Tab-separated table of C-alpha atoms and ligand atoms in Angstrom:
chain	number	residue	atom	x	y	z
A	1	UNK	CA	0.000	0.000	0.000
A	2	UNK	CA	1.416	3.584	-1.061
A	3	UNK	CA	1.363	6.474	1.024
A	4	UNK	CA	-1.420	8.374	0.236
A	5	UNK	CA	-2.110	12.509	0.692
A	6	UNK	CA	-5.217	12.012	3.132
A	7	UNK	CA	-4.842	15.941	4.098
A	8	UNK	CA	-3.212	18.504	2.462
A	9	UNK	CA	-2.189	22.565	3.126
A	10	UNK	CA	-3.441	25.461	1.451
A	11	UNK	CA	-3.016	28.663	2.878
A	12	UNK	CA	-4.563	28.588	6.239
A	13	UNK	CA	-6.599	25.562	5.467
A	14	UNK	CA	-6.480	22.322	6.087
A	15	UNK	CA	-7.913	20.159	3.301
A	16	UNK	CA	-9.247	16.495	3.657
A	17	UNK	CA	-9.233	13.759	0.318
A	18	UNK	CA	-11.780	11.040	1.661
A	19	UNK	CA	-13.080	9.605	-1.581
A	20	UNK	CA	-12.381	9.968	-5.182
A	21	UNK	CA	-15.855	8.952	-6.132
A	22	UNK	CA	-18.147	11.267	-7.474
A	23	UNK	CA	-21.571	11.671	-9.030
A	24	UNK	CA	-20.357	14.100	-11.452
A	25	UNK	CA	-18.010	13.746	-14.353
A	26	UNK	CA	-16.949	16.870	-15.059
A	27	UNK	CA	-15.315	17.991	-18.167
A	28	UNK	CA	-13.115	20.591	-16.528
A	29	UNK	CA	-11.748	17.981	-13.793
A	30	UNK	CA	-8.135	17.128	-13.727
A	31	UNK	CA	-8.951	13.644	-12.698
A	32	UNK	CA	-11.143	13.378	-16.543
A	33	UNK	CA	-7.853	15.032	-17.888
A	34	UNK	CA	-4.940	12.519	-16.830
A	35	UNK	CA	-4.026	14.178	-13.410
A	36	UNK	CA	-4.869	13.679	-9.676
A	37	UNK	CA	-2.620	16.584	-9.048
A	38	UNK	CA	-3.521	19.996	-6.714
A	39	UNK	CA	-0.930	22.453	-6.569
A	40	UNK	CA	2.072	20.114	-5.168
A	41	UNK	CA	-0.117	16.965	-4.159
A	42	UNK	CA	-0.902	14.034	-5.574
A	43	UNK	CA	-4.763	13.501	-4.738
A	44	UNK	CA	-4.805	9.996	-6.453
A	45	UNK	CA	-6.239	7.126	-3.991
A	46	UNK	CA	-5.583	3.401	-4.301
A	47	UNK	CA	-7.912	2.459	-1.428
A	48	UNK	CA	-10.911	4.080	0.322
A	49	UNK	CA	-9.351	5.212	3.882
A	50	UNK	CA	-11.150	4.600	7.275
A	51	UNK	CA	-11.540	6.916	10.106
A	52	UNK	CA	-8.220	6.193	11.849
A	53	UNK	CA	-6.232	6.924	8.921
A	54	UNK	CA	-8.388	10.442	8.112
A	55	UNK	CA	-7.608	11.066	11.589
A	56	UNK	CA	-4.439	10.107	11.727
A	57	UNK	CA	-3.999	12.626	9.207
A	58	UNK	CA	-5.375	15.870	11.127
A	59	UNK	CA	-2.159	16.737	13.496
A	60	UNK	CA	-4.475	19.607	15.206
A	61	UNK	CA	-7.356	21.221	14.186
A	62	UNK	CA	-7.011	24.573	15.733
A	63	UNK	CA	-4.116	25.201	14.196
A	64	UNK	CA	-6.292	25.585	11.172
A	65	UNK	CA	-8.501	28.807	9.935
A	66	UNK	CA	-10.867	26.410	8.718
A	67	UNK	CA	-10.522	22.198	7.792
A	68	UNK	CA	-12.454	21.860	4.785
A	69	UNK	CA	-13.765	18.369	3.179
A	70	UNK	CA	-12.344	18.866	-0.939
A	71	UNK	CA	-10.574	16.695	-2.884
A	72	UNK	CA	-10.701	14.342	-6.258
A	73	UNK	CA	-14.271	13.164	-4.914
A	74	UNK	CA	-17.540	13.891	-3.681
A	75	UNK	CA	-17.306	14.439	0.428
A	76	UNK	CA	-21.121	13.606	0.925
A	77	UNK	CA	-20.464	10.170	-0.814
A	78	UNK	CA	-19.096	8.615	2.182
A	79	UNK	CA	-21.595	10.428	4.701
A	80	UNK	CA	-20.941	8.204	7.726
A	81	UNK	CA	-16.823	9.016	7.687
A	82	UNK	CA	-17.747	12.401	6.722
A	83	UNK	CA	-20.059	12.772	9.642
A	84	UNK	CA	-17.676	11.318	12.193
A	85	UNK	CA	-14.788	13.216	11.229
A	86	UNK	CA	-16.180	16.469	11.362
A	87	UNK	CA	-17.410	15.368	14.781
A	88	UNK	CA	-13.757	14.748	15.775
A	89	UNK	CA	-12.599	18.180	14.726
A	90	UNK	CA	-15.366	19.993	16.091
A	91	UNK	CA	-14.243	17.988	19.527
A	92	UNK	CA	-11.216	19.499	18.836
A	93	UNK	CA	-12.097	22.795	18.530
A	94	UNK	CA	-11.855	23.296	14.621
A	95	UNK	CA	-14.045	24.601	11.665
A	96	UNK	CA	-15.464	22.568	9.085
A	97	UNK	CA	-16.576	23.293	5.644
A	98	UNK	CA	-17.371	20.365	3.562
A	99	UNK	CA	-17.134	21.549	-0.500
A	100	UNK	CA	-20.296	19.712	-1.959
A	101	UNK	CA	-21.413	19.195	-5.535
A	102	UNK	CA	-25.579	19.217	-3.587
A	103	UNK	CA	-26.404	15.782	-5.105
A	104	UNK	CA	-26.432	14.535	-1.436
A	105	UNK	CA	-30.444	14.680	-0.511
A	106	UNK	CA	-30.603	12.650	-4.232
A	107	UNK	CA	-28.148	9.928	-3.423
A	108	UNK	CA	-29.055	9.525	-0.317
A	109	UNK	CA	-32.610	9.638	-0.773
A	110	UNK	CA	-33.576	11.424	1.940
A	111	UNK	CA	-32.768	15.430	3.284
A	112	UNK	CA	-29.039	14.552	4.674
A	113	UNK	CA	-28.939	18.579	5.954
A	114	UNK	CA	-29.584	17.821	9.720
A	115	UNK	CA	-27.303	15.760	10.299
A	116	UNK	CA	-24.573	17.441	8.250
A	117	UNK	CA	-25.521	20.794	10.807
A	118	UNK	CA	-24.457	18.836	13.719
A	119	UNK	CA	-21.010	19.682	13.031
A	120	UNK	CA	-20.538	21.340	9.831
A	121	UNK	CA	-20.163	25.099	10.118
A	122	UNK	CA	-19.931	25.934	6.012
A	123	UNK	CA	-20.861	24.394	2.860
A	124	UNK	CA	-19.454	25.499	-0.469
A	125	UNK	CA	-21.988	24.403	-3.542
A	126	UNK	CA	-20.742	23.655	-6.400
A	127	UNK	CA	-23.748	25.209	-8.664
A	128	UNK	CA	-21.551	25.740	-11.634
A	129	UNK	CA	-23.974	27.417	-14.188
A	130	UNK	CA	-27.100	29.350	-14.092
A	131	UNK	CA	-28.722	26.823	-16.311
A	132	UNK	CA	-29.185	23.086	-16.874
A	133	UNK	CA	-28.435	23.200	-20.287
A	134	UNK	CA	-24.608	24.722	-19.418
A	135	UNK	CA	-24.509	22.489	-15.899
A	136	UNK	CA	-24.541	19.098	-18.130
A	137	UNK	CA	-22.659	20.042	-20.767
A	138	UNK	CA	-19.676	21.025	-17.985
A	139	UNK	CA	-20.375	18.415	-14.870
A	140	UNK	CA	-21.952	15.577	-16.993
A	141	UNK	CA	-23.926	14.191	-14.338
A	142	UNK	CA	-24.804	10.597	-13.805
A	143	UNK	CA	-28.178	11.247	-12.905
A	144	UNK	CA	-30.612	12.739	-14.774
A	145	UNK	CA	-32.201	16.338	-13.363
A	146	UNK	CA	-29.338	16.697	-11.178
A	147	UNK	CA	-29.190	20.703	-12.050
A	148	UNK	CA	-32.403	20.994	-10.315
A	149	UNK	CA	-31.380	19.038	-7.592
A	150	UNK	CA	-28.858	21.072	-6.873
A	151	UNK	CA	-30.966	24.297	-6.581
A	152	UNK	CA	-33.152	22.483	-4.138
A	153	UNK	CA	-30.545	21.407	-2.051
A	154	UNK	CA	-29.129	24.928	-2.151
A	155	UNK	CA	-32.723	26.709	-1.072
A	156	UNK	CA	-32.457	24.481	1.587
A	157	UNK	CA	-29.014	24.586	3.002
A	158	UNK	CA	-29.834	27.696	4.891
A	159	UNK	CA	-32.417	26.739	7.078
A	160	UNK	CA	-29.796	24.262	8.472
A	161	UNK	CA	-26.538	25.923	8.027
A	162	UNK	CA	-25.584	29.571	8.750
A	163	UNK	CA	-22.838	29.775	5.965
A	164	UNK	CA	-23.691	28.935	2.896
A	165	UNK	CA	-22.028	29.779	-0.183
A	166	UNK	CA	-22.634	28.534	-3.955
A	167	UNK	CA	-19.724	29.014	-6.599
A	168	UNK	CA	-19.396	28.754	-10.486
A	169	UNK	CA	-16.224	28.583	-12.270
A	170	UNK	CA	-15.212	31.951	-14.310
A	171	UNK	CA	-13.742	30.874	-17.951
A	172	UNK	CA	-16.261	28.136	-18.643
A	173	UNK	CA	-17.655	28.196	-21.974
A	174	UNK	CA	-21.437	29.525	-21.689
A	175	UNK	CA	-21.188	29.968	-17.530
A	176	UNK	CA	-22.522	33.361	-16.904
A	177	UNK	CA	-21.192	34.522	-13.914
A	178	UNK	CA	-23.527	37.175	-13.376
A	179	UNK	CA	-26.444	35.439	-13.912
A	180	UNK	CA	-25.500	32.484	-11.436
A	181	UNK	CA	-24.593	34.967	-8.831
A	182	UNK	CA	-28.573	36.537	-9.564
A	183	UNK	CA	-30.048	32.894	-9.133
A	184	UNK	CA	-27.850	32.334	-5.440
A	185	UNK	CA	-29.536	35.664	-4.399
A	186	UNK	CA	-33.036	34.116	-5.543
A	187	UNK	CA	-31.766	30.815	-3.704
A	188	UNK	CA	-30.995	32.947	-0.341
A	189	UNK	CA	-26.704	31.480	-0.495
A	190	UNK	CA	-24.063	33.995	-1.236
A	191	UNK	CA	-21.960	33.769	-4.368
A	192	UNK	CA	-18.322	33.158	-4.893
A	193	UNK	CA	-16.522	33.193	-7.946
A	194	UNK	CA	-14.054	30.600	-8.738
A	195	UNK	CA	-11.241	30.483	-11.076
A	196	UNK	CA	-10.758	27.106	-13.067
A	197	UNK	CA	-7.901	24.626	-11.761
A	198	UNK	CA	-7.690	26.678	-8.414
A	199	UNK	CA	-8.761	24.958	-4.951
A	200	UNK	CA	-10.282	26.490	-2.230
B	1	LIG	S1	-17.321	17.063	-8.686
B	1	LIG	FE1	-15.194	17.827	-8.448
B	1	LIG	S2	-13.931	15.995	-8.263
B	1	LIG	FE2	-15.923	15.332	-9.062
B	1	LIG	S3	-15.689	15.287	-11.291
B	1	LIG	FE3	-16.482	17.315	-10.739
B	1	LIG	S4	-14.670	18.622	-10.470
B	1	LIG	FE4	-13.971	16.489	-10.420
């Protein structure tokens, strides 16, 4: 078994690679494009790791502005590790963020945003375009309506979780960033704009 980059630095953040599943396949994604590379680390995974070794990976939480849930995969996939690990941090006195694509409530079948509250203090939504025509030409989903999905799960995020933002990725062909930052202040979630191949 190789080492693998379970957590990994970015500015003040810590960053945690659970899974490198995802219910997306999108066409901008290094991992669709030959590389499991961020900035200097090598996101790829040749296993799915448990708790121990996810925690085993946090040296202390507090040290960190915030630790956020991002990497080659889709955080709300593995909801059970996701849930106990950001109970472990939040034991520890850190901040949690979990970066989300919003397909959880349809994978999962059921309205996963309780329990994620219980110890997530941020999400990040990927929305990615203000339309669905643009969203499946860029993310490719697996499952068909998953644009509206996502603007569901959005609406709803705030009534469980204070911060809530929803990002689209500047330099996209057709993604108008002005008219995805209008439909996040019709869906109640700030905006943020992102900037292709950057993490955060
Ligand atoms: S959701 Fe993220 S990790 Fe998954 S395919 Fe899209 S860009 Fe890649």
């Amino acid at each position: 078994m190789t080492e693998q980059t379970l957590s990994y630095t970015i500015g003040d953040s810590l960053y945690l690679n659970i899974t490198d599943r995802c219910t997306l396949r999108c066409a901008f994604c290094p991992k669709f494009n030959g590389s499991h590379q961020v900035h200097d680390y090598d996101l790829a995974l040749d296993h799915r790791p448990n708790l121990d070794e996810i925690i085993a990976s946090i040296d202390d939480p507090c040290r960190y502005e915030q630790v956020v849930f991002c990497g080659f995969g889709e955080p709300t996939l593995r909801l059970k590790i996701l849930l106990e690990t950001a109970r472990y941090i939040k034991s520890r006195g850190g901040r949690v963020r979990v970066n989300t694509d919003g397909l959880a409530n349809r994978v999962h079948k059921r309205n996963v945003l309780p329990e994620l509250s219980r110890y997530i203090d941020a999400l990040s939504i990927s929305l990615n375009a203000q339309n669905e025509t643009v969203y499946d030409r860029h993310c490719r989903p697996q499952l068909k309506g998953s644009y509206q999905d996502v603007l569901d799960f959005t609406a709803l995020a705030p009534r469980y979780i204070n911060d809530v933002t929803a990002t689209a990725i500047d330099g996209l062909d057709g993604v108008d960033i002005a008219a995805c930052e209008q439909r996040c202040e019709r869906l109640g979630v700030r905006f943020r704009r992102r900037v292709l191949n950057r993490v955060g």
